[in-house]
Short mmCIF file of C-alpha atoms and ligand atoms in Angstrom, two decimals:
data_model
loop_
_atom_site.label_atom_id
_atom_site.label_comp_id
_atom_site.label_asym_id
_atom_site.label_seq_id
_atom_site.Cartn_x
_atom_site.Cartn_y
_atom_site.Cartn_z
CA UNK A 1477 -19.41 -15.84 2.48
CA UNK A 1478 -19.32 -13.50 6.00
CA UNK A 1479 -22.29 -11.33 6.37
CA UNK A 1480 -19.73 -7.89 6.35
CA UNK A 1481 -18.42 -8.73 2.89
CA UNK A 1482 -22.33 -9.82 1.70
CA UNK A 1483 -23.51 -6.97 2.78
CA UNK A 1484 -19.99 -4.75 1.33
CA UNK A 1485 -20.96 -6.75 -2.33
CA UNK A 1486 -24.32 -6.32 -2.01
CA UNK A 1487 -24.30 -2.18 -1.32
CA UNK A 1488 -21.47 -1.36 -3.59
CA UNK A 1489 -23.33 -3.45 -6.87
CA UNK A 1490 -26.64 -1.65 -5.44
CA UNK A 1491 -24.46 2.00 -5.60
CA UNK A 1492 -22.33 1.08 -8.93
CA UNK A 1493 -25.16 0.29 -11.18
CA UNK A 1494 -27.45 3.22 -9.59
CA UNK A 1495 -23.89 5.43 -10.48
CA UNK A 1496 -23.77 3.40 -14.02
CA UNK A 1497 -27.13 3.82 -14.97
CA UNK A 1498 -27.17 0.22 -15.05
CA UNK A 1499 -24.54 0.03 -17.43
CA UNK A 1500 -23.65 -3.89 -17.65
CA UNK A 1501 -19.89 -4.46 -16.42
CA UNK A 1502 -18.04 -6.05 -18.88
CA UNK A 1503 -16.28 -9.35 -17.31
CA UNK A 1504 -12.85 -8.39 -18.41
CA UNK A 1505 -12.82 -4.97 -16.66
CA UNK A 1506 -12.19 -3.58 -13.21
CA UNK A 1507 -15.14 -2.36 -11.18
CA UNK A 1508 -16.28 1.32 -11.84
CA UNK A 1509 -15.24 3.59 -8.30
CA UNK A 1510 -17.93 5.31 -7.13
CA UNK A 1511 -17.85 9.17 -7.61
CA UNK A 1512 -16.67 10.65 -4.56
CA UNK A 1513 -17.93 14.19 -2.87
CA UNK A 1514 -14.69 15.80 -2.16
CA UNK A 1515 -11.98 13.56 -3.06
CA UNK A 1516 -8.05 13.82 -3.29
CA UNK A 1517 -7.23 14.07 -6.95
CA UNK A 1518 -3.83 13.64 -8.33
CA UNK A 1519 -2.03 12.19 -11.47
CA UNK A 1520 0.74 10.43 -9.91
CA UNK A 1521 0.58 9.69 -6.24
CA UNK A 1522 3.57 9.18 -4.40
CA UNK A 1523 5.18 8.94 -0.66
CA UNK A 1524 8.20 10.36 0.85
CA UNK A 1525 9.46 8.73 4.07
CA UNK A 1526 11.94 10.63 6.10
CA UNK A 1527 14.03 7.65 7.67
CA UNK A 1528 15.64 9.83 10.24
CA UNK A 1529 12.57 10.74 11.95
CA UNK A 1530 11.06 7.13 11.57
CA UNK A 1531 13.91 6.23 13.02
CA UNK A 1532 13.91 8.95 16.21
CA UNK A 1533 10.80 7.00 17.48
CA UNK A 1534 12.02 3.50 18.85
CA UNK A 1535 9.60 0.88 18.67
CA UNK A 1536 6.81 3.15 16.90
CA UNK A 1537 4.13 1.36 15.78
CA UNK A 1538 1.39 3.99 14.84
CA UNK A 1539 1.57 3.92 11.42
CA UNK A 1540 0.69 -0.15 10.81
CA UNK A 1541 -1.18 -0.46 13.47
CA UNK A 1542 -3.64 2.69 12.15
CA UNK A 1543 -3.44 0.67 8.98
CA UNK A 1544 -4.46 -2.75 9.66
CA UNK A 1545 -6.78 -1.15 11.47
CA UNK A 1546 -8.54 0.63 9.40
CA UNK A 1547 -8.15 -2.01 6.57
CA UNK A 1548 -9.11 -5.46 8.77
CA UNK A 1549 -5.47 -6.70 8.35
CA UNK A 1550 -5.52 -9.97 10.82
CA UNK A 1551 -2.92 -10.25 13.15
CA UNK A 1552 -1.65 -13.81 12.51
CA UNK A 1553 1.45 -15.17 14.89
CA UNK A 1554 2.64 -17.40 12.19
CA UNK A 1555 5.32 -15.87 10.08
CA UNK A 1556 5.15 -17.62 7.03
CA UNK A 1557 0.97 -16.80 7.07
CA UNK A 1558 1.79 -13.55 8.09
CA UNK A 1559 -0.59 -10.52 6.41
CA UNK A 1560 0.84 -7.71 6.25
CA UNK A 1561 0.26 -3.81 4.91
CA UNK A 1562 2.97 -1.86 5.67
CA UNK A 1563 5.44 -2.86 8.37
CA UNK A 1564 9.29 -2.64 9.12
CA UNK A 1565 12.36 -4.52 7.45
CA UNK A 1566 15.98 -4.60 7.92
CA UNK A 1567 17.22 -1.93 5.23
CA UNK A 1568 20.02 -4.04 4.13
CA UNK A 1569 17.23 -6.82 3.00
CA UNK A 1570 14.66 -3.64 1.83
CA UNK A 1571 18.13 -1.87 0.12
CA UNK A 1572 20.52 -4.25 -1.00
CA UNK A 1573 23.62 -2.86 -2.68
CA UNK A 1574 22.52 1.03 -1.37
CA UNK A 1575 25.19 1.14 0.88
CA UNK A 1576 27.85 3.81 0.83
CA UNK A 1577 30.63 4.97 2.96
CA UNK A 1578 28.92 8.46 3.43
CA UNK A 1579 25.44 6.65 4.14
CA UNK A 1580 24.12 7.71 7.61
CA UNK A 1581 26.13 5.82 9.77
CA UNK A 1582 24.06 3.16 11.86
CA UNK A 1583 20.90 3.17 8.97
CA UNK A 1584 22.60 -0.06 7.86
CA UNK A 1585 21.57 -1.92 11.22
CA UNK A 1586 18.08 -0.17 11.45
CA UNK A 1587 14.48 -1.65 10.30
CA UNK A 1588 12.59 1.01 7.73
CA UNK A 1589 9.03 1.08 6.89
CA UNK A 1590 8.05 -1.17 3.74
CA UNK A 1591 4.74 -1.74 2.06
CA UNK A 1592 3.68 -1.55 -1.62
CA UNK A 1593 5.91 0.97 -4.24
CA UNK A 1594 2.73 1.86 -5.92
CA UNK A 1595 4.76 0.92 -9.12
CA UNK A 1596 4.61 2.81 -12.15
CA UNK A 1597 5.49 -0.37 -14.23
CA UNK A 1598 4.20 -2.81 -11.92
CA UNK A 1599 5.02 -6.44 -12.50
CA UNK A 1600 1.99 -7.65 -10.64
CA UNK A 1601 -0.49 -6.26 -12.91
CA UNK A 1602 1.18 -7.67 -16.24
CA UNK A 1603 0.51 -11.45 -14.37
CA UNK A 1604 -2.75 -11.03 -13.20
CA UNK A 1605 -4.77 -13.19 -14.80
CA UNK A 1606 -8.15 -11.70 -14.03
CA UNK A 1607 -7.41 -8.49 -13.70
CA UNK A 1608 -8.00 -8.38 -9.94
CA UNK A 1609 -5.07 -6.14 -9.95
CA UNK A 1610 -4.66 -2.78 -12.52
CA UNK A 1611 -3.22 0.53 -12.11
CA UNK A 1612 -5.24 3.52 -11.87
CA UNK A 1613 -4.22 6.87 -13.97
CA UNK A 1614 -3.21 8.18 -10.95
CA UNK A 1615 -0.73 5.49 -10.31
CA UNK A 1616 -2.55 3.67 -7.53
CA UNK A 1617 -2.26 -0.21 -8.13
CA UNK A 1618 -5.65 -1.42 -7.13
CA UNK A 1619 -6.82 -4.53 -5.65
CA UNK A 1620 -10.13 -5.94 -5.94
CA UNK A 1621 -10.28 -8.97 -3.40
CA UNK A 1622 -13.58 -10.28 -4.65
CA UNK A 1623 -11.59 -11.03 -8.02
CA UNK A 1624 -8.68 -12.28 -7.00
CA UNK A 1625 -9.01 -16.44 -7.62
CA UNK A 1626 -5.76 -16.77 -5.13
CA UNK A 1627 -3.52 -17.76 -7.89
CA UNK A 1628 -0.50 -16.24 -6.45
CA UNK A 1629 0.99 -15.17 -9.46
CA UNK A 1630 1.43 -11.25 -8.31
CA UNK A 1631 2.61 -12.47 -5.01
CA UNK A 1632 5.69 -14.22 -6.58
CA UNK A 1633 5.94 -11.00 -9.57
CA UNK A 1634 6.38 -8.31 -6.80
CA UNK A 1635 10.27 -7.72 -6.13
CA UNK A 1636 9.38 -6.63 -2.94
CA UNK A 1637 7.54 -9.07 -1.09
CA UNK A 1638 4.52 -6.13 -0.61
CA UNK A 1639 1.94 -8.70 -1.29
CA UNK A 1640 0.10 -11.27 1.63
CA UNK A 1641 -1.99 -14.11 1.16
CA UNK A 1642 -4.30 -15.53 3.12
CA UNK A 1643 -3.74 -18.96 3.75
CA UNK A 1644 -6.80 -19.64 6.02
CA UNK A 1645 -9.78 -17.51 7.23
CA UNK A 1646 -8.06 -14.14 8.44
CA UNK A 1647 -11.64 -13.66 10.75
CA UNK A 1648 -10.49 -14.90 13.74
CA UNK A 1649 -6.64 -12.63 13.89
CA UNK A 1650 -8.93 -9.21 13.59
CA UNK A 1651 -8.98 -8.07 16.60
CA UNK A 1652 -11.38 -5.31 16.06
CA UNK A 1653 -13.34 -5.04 12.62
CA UNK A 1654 -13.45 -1.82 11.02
CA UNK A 1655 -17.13 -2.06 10.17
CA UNK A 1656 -16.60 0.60 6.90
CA UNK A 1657 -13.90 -1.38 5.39
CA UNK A 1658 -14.82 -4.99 3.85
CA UNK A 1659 -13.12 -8.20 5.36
CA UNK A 1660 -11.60 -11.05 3.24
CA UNK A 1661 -11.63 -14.86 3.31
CA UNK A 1662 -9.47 -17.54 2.63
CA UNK A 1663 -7.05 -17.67 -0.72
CA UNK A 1664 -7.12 -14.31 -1.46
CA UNK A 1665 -4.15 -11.88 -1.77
CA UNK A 1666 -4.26 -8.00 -0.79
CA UNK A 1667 -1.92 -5.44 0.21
CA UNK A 1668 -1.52 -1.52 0.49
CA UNK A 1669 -3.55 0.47 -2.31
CA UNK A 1670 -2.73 3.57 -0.80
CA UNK A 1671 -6.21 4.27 1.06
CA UNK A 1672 -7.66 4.21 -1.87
CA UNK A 1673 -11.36 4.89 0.18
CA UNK A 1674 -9.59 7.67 2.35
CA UNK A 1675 -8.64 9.38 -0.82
CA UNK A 1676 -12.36 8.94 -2.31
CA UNK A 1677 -13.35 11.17 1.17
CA UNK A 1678 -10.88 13.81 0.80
CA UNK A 1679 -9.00 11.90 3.58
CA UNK A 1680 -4.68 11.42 3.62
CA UNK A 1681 -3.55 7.47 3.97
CA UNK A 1682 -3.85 6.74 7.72
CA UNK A 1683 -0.26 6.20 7.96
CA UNK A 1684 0.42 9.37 7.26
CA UNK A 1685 -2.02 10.78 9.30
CA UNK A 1686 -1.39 8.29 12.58
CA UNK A 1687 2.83 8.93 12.35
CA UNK A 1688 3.44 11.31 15.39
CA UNK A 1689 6.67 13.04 13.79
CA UNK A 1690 5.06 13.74 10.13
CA UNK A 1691 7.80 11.46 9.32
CA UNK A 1692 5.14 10.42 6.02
CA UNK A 1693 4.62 12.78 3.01
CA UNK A 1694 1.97 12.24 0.56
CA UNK A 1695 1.33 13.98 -2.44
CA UNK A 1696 1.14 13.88 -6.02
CA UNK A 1697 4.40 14.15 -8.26
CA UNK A 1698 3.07 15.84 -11.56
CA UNK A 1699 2.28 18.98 -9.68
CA UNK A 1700 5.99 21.14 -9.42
CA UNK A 1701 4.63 22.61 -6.17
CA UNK A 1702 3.52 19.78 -3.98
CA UNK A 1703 5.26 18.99 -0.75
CA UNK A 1704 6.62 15.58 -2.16
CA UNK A 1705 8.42 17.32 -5.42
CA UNK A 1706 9.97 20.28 -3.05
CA UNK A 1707 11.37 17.44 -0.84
CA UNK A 1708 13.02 15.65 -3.69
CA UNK A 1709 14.45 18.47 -4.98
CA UNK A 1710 15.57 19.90 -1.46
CA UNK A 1711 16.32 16.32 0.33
CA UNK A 1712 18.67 13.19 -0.72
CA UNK A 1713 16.64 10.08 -1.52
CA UNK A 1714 16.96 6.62 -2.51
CA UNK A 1715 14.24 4.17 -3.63
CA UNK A 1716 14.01 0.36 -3.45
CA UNK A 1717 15.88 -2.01 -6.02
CA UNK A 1718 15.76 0.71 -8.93
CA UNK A 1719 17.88 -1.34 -11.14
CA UNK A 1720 14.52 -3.42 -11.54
CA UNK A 1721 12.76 -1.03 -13.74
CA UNK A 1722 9.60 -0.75 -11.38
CA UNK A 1723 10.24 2.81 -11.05
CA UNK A 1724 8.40 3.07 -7.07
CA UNK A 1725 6.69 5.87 -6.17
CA UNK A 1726 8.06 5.18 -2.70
CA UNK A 1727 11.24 7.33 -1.73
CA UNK A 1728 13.02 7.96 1.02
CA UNK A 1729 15.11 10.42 2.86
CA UNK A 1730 18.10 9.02 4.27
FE1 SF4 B 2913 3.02 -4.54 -7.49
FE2 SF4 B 2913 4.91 -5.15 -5.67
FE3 SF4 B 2913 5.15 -2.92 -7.18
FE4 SF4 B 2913 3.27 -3.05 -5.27
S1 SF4 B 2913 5.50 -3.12 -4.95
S2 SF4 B 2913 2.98 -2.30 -7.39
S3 SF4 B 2913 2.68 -5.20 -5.35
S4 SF4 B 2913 5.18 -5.03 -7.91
#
């Protein structure tokens, strides 16, 4: 095991059961999250991506790159061992059978931003058999990488191809380690839980903050006056292969 994820394992188990009051955690459950100081609360998280603007800035990589950052995503060259957050995908792949005559005109032949729908009936979760993956009440679907026994099952569940494993040790495609965000290791999966930690701080997803044309909205859906719900009720938006019952929490403006 690397010293940054010994030393991740060892502080959070020394911080849990201090939090717990040593309360035992039962082997069938997910790990207790700390108690934040001034987190973002919500009961159904969701993100609105305004393809236009995305679209305005050629070549923009801001948003993945603040990502992998900030999460130690390696940088591999090969595609097929590829790991991958959030990155961009040609929308007739990401939106098959979306297309209309009145659909923007050239958003056919452009890439859009992809990553995990943050399902509200996610098929990952139902396969999982260790429960290394489980959705939170507010909608986040969680990934704990220590659990994960590299089974694959989720990867080949998810519709959307949002999930990466790592076929061989991802340490040597960081290029810079985020020292406040654990590593992984070999023949584990991961993939976008919303900056889950960021949240915990009272912080927005770094996507949304790095994107220089606010083309990102996050917010939660059950509350009527959040800047997500006015933009669904103001803008036109589509979501990824809805016929599948996943119900995202991913839309976008187009
Ligand atoms: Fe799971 Fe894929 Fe849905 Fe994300 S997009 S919640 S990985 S099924």
């Amino acid at each position: 095991m690397d010293k940054t994820r010994r030393s991740f394992i060892q502080l959070a188990g020394i911080t849990a059961l201090a939090a717990s009051g040593s309360k035992a955690l039962a082997a069938d459950q997910p790990p207790e999250t700390l108690p934040p100081e001034n987190p973002l609360t919500g009961n159904r998280w969701a993100m609105v991506i305004d393809l236009k603007k995305c679209q305005k800035q050629n070549g923009c990589t801001a948003c993945s790159d603040a990502c992998h950052y900030v999460h130690n995503v390696p940088d591999i060259p090969i595609e097929r061992q590829e790991v991958k957050w959030i990155w961009k995908e040609d929308f007739k792949a990401a939106f098959p059978n979306q297309e209309h005559e009145y659909l923007q005109r050239d958003l056919p032949e452009k890439d859009v931003l992809v990553f995990c729908n943050q399902c509200e009936n996610p098929p990952c979760v139902r396969v999982c058999p260790t429960k290394a993956t489980w959705k939170r009440e507010d909608g986040i679907v969680m990934m704990d990488m220590h659990r994960c026994i590299g089974c694959r099952y989720c990867v080949v569940a998810c519709p959307y191809g949002s999930r990466s494993f790592n076929w061989g040790d991802p340490h040597d495609h960081i290029r810079k380690i985020n020292p406040h965000y654990p590593t992984r290791k070999k023949g584990v999966v991961e993939k976008c839980t919303f900056c889950e930690e960021r949240l915990a701080k009272g912080l927005l997803p770094a996507c949304v903050e790095a994107c220089p044309v606010k083309a990102m909205t996050f917010g939660d859906l059950s509350d009527d006056n959040s800047e997500v719900r006015r933009l669904l009720r103001e803008r036109y938006t589509i979501r990824r292969k809805p016929g599948l019952g996943t119900n995202p929490n991913i839309y976008y403006i187009v």
